[in-house]
Coordinates of C-alpha atoms and ligand atoms in Angstrom, one line a residue:
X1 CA 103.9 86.5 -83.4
X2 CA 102.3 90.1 -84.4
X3 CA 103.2 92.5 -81.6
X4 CA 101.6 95.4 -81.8
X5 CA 103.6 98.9 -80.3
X6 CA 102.4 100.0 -77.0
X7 CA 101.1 103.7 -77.1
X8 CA 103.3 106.6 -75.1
X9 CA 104.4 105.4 -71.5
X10 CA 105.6 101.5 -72.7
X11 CA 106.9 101.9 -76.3
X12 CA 107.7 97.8 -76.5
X13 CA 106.6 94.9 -77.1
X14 CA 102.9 93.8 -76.2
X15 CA 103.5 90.0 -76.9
X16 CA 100.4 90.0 -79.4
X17 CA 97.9 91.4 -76.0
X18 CA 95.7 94.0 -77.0
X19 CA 96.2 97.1 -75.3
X20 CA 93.4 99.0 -77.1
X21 CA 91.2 99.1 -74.7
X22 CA 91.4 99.0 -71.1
X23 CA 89.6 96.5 -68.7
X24 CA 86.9 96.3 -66.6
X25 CA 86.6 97.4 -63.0
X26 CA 85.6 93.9 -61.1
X27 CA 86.4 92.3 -57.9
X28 CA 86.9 88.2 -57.8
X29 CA 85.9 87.0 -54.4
X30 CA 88.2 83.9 -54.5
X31 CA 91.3 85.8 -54.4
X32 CA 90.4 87.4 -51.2
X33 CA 93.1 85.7 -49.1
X34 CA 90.4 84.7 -46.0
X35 CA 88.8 82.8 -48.8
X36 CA 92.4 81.4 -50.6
X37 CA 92.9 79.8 -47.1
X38 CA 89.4 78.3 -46.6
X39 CA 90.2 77.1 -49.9
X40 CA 93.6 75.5 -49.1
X41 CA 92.5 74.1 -46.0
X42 CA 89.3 72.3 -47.4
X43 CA 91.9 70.9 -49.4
X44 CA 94.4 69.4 -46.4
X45 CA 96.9 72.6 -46.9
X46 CA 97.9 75.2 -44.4
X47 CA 97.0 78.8 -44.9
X48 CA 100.1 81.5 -44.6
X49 CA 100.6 82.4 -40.9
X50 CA 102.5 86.1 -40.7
X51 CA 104.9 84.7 -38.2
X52 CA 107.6 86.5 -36.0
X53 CA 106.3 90.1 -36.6
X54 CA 106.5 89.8 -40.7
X55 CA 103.3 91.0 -42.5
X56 CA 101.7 88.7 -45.1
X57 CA 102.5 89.6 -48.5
X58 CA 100.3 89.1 -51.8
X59 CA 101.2 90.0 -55.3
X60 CA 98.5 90.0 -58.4
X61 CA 100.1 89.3 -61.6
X62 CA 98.0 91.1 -64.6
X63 CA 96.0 92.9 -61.4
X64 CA 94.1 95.2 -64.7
X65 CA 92.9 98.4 -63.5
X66 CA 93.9 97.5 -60.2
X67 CA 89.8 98.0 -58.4
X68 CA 90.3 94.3 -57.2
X69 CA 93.7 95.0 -55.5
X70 CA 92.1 98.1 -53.9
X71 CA 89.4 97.0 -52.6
X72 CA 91.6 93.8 -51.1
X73 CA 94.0 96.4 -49.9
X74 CA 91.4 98.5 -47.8
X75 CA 89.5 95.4 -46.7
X76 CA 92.9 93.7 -45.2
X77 CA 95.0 96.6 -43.8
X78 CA 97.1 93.6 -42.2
X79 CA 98.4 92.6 -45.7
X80 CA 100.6 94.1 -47.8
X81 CA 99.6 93.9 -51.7
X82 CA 101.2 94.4 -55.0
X83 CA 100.1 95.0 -58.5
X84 CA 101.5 94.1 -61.4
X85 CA 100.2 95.4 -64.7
X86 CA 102.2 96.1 -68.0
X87 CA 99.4 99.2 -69.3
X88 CA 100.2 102.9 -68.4
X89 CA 96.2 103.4 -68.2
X90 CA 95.7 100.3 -65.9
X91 CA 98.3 101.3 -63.3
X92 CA 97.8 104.7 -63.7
X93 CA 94.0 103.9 -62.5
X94 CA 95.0 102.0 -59.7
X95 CA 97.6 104.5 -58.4
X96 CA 94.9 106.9 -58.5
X97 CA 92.6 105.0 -56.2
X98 CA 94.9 104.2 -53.9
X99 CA 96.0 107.4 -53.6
X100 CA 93.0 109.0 -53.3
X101 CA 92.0 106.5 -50.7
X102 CA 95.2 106.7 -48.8
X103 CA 96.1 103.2 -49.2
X104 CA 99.5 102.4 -48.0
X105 CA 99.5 99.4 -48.1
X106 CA 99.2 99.1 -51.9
X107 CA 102.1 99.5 -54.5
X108 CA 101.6 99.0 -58.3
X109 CA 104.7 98.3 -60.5
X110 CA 104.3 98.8 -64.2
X111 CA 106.5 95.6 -65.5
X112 CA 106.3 93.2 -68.5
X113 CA 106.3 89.7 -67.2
X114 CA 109.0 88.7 -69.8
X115 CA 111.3 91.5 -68.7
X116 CA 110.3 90.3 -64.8
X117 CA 111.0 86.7 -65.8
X118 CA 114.5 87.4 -66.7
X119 CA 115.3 89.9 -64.0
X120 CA 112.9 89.5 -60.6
X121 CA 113.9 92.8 -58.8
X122 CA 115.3 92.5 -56.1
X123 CA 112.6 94.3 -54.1
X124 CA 109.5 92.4 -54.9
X125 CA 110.9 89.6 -52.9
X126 CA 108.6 86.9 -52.1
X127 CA 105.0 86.1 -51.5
X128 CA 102.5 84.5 -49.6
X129 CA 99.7 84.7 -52.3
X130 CA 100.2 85.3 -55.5
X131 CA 97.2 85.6 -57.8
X132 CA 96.4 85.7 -61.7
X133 CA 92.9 85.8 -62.9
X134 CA 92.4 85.8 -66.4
X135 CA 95.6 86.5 -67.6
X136 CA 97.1 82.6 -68.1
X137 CA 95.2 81.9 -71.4
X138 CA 95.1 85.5 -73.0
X139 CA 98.9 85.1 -73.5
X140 CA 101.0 83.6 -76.5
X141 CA 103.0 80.5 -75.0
X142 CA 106.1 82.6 -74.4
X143 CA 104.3 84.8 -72.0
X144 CA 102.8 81.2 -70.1
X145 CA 106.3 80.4 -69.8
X146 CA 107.7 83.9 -68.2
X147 CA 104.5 83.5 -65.8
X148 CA 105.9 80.6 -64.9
X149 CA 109.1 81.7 -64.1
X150 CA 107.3 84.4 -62.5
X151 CA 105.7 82.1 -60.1
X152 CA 108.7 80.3 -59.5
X153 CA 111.0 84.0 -58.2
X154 CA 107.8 85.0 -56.3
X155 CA 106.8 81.9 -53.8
X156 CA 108.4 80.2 -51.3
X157 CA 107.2 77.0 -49.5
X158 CA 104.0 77.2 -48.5
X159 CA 103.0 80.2 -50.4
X160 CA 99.7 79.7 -52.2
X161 CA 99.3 80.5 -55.8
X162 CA 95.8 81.4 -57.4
X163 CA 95.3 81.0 -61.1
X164 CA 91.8 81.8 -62.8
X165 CA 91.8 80.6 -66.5
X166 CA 89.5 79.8 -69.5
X167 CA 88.9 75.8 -69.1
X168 CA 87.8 73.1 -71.5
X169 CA 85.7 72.0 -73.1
X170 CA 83.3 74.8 -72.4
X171 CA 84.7 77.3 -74.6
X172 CA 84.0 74.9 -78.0
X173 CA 81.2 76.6 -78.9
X174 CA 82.9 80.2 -78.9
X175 CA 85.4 79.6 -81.1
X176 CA 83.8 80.6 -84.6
X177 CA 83.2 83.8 -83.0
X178 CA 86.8 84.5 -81.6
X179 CA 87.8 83.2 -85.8
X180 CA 86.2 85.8 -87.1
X181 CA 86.9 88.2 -84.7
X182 CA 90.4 87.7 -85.4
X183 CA 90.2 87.8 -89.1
X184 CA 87.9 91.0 -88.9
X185 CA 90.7 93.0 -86.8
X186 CA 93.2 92.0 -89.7
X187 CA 92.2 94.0 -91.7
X188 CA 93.2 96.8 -90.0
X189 CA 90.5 99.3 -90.2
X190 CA 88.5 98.7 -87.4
X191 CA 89.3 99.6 -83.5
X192 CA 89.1 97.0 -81.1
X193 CA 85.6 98.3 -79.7
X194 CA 84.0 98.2 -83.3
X195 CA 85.8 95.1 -84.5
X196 CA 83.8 93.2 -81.4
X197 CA 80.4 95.0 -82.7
X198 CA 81.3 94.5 -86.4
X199 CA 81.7 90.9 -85.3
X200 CA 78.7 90.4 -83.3
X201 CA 76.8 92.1 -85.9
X202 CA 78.1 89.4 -88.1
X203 CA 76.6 86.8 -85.8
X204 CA 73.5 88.2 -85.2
X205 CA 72.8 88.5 -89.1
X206 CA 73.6 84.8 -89.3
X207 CA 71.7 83.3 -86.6
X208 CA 68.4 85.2 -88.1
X209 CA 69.7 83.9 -91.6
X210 CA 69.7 80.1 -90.1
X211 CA 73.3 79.1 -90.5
X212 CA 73.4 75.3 -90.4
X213 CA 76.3 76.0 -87.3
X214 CA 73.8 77.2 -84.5
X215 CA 71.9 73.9 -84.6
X216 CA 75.5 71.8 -84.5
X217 CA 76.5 74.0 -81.6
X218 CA 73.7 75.3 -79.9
X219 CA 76.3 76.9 -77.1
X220 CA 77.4 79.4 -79.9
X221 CA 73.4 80.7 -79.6
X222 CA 73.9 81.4 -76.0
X223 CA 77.1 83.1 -76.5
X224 CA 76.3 85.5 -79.2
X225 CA 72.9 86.3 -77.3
X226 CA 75.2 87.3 -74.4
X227 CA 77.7 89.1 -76.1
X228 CA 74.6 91.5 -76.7
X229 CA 74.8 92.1 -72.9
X230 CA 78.4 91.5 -71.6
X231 CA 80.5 94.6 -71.2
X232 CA 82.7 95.4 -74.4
X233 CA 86.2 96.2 -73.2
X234 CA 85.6 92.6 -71.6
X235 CA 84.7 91.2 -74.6
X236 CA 87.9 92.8 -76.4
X237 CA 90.1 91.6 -73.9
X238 CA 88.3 88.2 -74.4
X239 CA 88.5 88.0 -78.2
X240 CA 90.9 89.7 -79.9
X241 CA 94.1 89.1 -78.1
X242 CA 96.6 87.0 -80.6
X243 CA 96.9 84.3 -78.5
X244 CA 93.7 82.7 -77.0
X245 CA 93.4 79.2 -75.5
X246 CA 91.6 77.6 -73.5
X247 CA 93.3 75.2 -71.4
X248 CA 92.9 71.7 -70.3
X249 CA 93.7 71.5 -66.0
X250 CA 96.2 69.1 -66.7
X251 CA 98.3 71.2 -69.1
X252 CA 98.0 73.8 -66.5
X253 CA 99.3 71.4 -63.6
X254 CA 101.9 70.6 -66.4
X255 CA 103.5 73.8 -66.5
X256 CA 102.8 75.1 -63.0
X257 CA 105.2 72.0 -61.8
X258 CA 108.1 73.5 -63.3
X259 CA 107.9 76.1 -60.5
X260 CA 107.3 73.5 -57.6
X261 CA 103.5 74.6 -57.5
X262 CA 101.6 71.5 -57.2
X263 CA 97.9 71.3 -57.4
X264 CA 96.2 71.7 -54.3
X265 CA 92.4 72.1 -55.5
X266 CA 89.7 74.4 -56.1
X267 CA 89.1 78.0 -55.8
X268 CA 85.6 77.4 -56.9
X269 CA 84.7 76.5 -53.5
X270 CA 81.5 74.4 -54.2
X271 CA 83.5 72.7 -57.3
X272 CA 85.1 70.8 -53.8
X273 CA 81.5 68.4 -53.6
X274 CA 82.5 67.0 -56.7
X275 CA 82.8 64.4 -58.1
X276 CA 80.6 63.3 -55.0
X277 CA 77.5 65.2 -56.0
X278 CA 77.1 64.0 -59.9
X279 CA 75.1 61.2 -60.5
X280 CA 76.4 57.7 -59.7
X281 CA 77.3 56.5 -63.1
X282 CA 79.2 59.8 -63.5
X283 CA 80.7 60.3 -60.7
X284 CA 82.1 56.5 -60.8
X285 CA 83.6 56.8 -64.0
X286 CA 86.0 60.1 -63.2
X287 CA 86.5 58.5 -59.5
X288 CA 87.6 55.4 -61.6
X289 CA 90.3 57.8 -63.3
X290 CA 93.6 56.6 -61.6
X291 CA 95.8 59.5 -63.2
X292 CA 94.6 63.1 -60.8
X293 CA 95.2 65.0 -63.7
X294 CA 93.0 62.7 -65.8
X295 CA 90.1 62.8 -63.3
X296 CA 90.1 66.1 -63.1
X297 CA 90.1 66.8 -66.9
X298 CA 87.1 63.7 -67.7
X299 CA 85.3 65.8 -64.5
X300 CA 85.8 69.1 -66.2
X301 CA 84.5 67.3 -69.3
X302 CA 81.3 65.8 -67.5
X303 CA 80.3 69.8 -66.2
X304 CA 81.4 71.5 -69.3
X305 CA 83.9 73.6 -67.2
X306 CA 84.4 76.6 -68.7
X307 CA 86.4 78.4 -66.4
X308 CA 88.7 77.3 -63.6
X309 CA 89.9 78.8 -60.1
X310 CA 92.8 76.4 -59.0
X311 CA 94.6 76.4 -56.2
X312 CA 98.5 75.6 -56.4
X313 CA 100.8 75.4 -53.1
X314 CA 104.5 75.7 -53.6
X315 CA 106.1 72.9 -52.1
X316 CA 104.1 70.5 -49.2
X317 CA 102.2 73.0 -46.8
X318 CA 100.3 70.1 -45.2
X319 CA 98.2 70.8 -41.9
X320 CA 95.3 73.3 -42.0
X321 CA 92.5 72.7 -39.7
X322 CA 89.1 73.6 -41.6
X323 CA 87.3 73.9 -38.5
X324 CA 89.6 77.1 -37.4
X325 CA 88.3 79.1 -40.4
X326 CA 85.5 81.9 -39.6
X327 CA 83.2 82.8 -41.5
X328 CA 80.3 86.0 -41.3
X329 CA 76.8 86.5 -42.4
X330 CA 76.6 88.2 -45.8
X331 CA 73.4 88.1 -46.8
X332 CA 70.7 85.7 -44.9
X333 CA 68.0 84.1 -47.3
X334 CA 64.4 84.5 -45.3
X335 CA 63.7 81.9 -42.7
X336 CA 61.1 80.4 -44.6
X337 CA 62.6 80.8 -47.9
X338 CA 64.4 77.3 -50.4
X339 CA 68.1 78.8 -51.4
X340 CA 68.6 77.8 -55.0
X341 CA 72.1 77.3 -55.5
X342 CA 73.8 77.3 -58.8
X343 CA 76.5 75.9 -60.1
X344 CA 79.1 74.5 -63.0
X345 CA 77.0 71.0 -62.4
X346 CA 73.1 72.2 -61.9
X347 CA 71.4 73.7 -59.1
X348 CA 70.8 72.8 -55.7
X349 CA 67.7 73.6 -53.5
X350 CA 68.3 74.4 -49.8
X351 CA 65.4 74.3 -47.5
X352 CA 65.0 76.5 -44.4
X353 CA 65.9 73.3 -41.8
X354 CA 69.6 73.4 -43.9
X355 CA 70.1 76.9 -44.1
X356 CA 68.4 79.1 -41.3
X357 CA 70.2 77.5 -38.0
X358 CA 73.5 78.3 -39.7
X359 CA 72.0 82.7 -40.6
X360 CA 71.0 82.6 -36.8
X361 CA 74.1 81.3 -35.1
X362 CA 75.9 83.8 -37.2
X363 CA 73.5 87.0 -37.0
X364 CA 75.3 88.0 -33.5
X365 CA 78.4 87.3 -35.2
X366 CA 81.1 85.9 -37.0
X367 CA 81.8 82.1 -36.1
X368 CA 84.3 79.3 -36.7
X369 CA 83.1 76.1 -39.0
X370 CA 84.0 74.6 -35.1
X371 CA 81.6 76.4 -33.2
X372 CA 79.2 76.1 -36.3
X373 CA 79.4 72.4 -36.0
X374 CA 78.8 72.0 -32.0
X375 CA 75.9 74.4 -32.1
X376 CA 74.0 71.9 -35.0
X377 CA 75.5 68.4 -33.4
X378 CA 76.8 67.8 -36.9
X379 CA 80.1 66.5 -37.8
X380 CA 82.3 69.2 -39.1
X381 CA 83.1 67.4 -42.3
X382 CA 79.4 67.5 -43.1
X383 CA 78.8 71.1 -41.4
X384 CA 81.8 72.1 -44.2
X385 CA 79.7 70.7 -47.5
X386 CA 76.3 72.8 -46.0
X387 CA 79.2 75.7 -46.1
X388 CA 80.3 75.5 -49.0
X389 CA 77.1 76.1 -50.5
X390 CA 76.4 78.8 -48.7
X391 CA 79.2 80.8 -49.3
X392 CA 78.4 79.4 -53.0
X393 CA 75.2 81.2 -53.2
X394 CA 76.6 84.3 -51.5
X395 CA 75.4 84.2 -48.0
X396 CA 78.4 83.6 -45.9
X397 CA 82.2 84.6 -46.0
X398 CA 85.2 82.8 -45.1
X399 CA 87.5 85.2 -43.6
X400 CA 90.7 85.3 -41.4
X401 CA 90.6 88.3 -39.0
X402 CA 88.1 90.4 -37.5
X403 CA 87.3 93.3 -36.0
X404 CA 90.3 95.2 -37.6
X405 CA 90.9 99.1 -38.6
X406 CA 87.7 99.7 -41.0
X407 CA 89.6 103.3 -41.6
X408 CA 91.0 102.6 -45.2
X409 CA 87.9 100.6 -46.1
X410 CA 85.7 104.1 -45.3
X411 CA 87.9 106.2 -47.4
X412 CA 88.0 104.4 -50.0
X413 CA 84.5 103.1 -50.3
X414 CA 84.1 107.2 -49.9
X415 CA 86.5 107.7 -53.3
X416 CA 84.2 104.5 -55.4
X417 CA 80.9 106.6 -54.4
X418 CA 82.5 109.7 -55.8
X419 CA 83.8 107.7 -58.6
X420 CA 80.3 106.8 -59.5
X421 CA 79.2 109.8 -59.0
X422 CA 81.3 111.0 -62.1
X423 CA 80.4 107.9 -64.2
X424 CA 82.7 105.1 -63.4
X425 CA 81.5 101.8 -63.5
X426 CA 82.3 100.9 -60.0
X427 CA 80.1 97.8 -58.5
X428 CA 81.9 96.8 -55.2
X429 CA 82.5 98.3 -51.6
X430 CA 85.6 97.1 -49.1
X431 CA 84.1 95.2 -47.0
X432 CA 86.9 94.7 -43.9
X433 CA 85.1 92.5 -41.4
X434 CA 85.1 89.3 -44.5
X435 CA 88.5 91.0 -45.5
X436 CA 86.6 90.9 -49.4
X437 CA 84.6 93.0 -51.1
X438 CA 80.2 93.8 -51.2
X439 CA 78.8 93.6 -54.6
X440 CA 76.2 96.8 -54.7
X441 CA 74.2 98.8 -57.5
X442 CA 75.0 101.8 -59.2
X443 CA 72.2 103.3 -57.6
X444 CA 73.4 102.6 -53.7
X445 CA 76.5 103.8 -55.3
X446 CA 75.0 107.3 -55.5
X447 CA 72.7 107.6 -52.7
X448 CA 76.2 106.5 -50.9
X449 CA 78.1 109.7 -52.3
X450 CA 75.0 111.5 -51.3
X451 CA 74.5 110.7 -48.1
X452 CA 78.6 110.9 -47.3
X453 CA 78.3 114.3 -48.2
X454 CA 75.1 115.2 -46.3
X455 CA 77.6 114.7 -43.4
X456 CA 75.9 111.1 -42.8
X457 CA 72.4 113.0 -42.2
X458 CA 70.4 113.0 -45.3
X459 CA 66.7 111.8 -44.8
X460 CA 64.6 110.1 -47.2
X461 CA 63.1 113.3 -49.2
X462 CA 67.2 115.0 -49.5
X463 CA 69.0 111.7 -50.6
X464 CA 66.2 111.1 -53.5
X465 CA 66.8 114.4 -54.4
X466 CA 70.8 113.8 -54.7
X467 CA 70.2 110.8 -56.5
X468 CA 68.2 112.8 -59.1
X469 CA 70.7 114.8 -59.6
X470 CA 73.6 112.9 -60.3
X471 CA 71.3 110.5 -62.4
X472 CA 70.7 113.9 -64.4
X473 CA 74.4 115.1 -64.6
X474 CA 75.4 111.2 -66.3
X475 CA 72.7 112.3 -68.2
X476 CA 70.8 108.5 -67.2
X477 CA 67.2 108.5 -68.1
X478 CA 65.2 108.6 -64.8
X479 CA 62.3 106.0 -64.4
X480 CA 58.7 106.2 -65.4
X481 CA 58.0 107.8 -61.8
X482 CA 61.5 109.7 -60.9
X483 CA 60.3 111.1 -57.8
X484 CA 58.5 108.4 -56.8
X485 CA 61.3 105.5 -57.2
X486 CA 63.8 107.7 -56.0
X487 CA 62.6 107.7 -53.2
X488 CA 61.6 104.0 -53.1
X489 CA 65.6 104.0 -53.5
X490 CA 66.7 106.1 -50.6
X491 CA 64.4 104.3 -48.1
X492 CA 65.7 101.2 -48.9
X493 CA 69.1 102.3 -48.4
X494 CA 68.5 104.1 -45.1
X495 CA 66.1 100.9 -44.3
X496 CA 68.3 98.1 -45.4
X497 CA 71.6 99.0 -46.6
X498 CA 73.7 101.0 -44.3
X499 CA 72.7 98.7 -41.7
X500 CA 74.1 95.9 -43.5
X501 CA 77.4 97.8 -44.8
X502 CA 77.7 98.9 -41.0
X503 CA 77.9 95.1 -39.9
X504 CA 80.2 94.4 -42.5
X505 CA 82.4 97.4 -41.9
X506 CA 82.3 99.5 -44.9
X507 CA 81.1 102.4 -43.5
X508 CA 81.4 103.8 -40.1
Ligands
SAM601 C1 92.0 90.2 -68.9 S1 93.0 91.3 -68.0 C2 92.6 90.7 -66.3 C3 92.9 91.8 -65.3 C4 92.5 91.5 -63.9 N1 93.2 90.3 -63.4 C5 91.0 91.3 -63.7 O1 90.5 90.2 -63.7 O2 90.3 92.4 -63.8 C6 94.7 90.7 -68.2 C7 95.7 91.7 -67.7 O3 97.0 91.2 -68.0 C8 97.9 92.3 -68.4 N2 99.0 91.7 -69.2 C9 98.9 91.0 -70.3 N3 100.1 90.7 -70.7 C10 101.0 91.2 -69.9 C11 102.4 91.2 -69.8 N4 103.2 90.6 -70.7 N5 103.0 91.8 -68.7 C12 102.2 92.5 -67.8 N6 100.9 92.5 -67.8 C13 100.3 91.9 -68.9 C14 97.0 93.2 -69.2 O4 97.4 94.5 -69.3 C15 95.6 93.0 -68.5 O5 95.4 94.1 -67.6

């Protein structure tokens, strides 16, 4: 193992992660815990119930810069969240937010998960969620292990643990570049930002050159053509971390079980329709798989999984009702208009008679898969496999409360637009009514911060002209027609957007 010396602030031991470079700023929708107990209960388990006066409690293990947690903090005031990062500039970040937002119902601990492992302080007690996305296989093996024992000090029976992790087989095809990548940053004179475009570089030269590889594996095509594209502190915390593997769902379920966490299933939520929705010769042969952790590793091999969202329950948790869980219009698709969904396993084409009753018995509202159900005189197993498509494509939300204090969602959706404002990469809003998180543009982002401090009055011709001008002060080159698309912008925003951030409770 090469560990490399944390900078000022940690002084130890990084375990062979690369602390370079600090992380992006993204929110995962299926660790919003509305949508980790739809998950659990499409899968037979109970949700967490905060019973005899105790709030629910959720930790993130590896939580990054902490924007997630935020944004899951404002969005569920009824929850009480912790972070848990081992970089000063992660935590730092996150502390800031919340702080700025007056979150307090947020608390970030900068801790090693080895030190953790051997010494769970007394005062992070237990949880009700615990979460880890894209931490698992980034980690030498001794790190997996301290998770582990992690996982086992934080839940309790019934707690619910998400894990997010690089799957198999569908990394294959990146591994040449991650080789290289590795060997490049050994020698020592590059940063970790230039050592991925030194790398890519190296690709790019070799693809136009015709290496005999590409044809063998035409996924290492895709990837390098989308390494042009992805963001790079990603793609340093993707590649040159000493330890990178991606893991088999079985190996996972392998070590998880030392902590009592059995499998429970997928976070994915469409992932649920399989194997049912392969073809028949497919979907026979991994149904024919006696061994569950053999079925689900031939299924993952059948979709070229690539990454998984799994769903672990500590101890039995039995008894959630699916039909209970409420769900809330995010974004309708027109009436007349076929919803492509995408997925791991191909894409699926919705037609208006499928989708639109379900967008009009929710536009006055949010609804339970119950009341769904009796309103289309459909079963509610089969109203739940419509669902999860939907929410698949991003047009419903599975939440657990509503109509709750929207107060610490508005101040800090008010610190992100000021954020933006001074160039951070901020895409989400706290959305509390789906207890989750609005993906939005850069653009909204501004006219948001604009119109905030217009005193909620700007018209049309005012916001255009605040968007200009932060546009100009990130020195971002205006369109063809500035004046002109600005203002396309700001309509669309006073048209469309605050009326759909309203419903969802992100602004007041
Ligand atoms: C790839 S990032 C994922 C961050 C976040 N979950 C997200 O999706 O944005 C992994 C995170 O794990 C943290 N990490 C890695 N090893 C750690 C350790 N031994 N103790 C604590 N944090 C660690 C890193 O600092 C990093 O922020």
């Amino acid at each position: 193992m090469r560990g490399l010396v944390m900078g000022d602030g940690l002084g130890g031991e990084t375990h062979g992660y690369d602390v370079s470079t600090g992380y992006t700023y993204g929110f995962c929708r299926e660790m919003a815990p509305g949508w980790l107990d739809f998950a659990a209960r499409v899968s037979g388990k109970a949700a967490p119930i905060a019973r005899d006066g105790r709030r629910l409690r959720f930790l993130e293990l590896g939580c990054g810069q902490g924007q997630g947690l935020c944004l899951l903090a404002a969005a569920n005031p009824h929850i009480d969240f912790v972070g848990v990062d081992f970089m000063p500039e992660h935590v730092a970040h996150a502390r800031k937010v919340a702080q700025a937002a007056g979150l307090t119902n947020l608390r970030m601990e900068q801790a090693d998960f080895v030190a953790l492992a051997e010494a769970w302080p007394d005062h992070f007690g237990a949880f009700d969620y615990v979460a880890l996305h894209g931490v698992y296989s980034w980690v030498i093996p001794q790190v997996r292990e301290a998770l582990v024992t992690c996982l086992a000090h934080a839940t309790v029976p019934g707690s619910l643990v998400y894990i997010g992790y690089n799957g198999q087989p569908g990394w294959v095809a990146s591994g040449p570049f991650r080789h290289f990548a590795q060997l490049i940053k050994q020698t020592g004179e590059l940063s970790g930002l230039a050592t991925i475009d030194h790398t890519a570089d190296l690709f790019g030269r070799l693809q136009s050159a015709g290496a005999a590889t590409f044809k063998l594996l035409p996924g290492l095509v895709a990837s390098v053509n989308a390494m042009k594209t992805r963001n790079r502190g990603y793609l340093v915390h993707e590649y040159l971390h000493d330890s990178w593997q991606a893991m088999w769902h079985s190996e996972v379920a392998q070590d998880l079980a030392r902590a009592d966490l059995s499998f429970a299933g997928t976070a994915t939520l469409v992932e649920a329709l399989l194997p049912e929705l392969l073809p028949p010769p497919l979907r026979d042969t991994i149904l024919a798989q006696v061994d569950p952790r053999l079925r689900a590793d031939v299924q993952d091999f059948v979709i070229n999984q690539a990454y998984r969202r799994d769903l672990f329950v500590r101890g039995e948790a039995v008894g959630g009702d699916v039909a209970e869980t409420r769900l809330a219009l995010l974004a309708a698709p027109g009436a007349s208009e076929t919803l492509n969904v995408r997925t791991t396993f191909g894409e699926m084409a919705l037609q208006p008679p499928a989708h639109a009753p379900i967008s009009a018995a929710l536009s006055g509202g949010s609804r339970s898969v119950r009341e769904l159900a009796a309103a289309q005189n459909r079963p509610v197993g089969e109203t739940v496999k419509l669902l999860l498509m939907l929410i698949h494509a991003g047009t419903l939300f599975p939440h657990a409360a509503n109509g709750m204090d929207s107060e610490a969602a508005h101040r800090l959706n008010a610190v992100i637009a000021r954020g933006a404002a001074e160039g951070m990469p901020y895409d989400h809003l706290a959305a509390p009514v789906i207890g989750a998180a609005l993906p939005v543009t850069g653009t909204d982002l501004l006219l948001l911060d604009s119109w905030l401090l217009s005193g909620e009055h700007g018209d049309v011709d005012s916001l255009a002209e605040g968007l200009l001008q932060r546009l100009g002060r990130l020195g971002r080159k205006p369109a063809e027609d500035p004046d002109q698309e600005a203002k396309k912008c700001a309509g669309i925003f006073l048209g469309q957007r605050l009326a759909e951030w309203r419903r969802l409770g992100a602004i007041g």
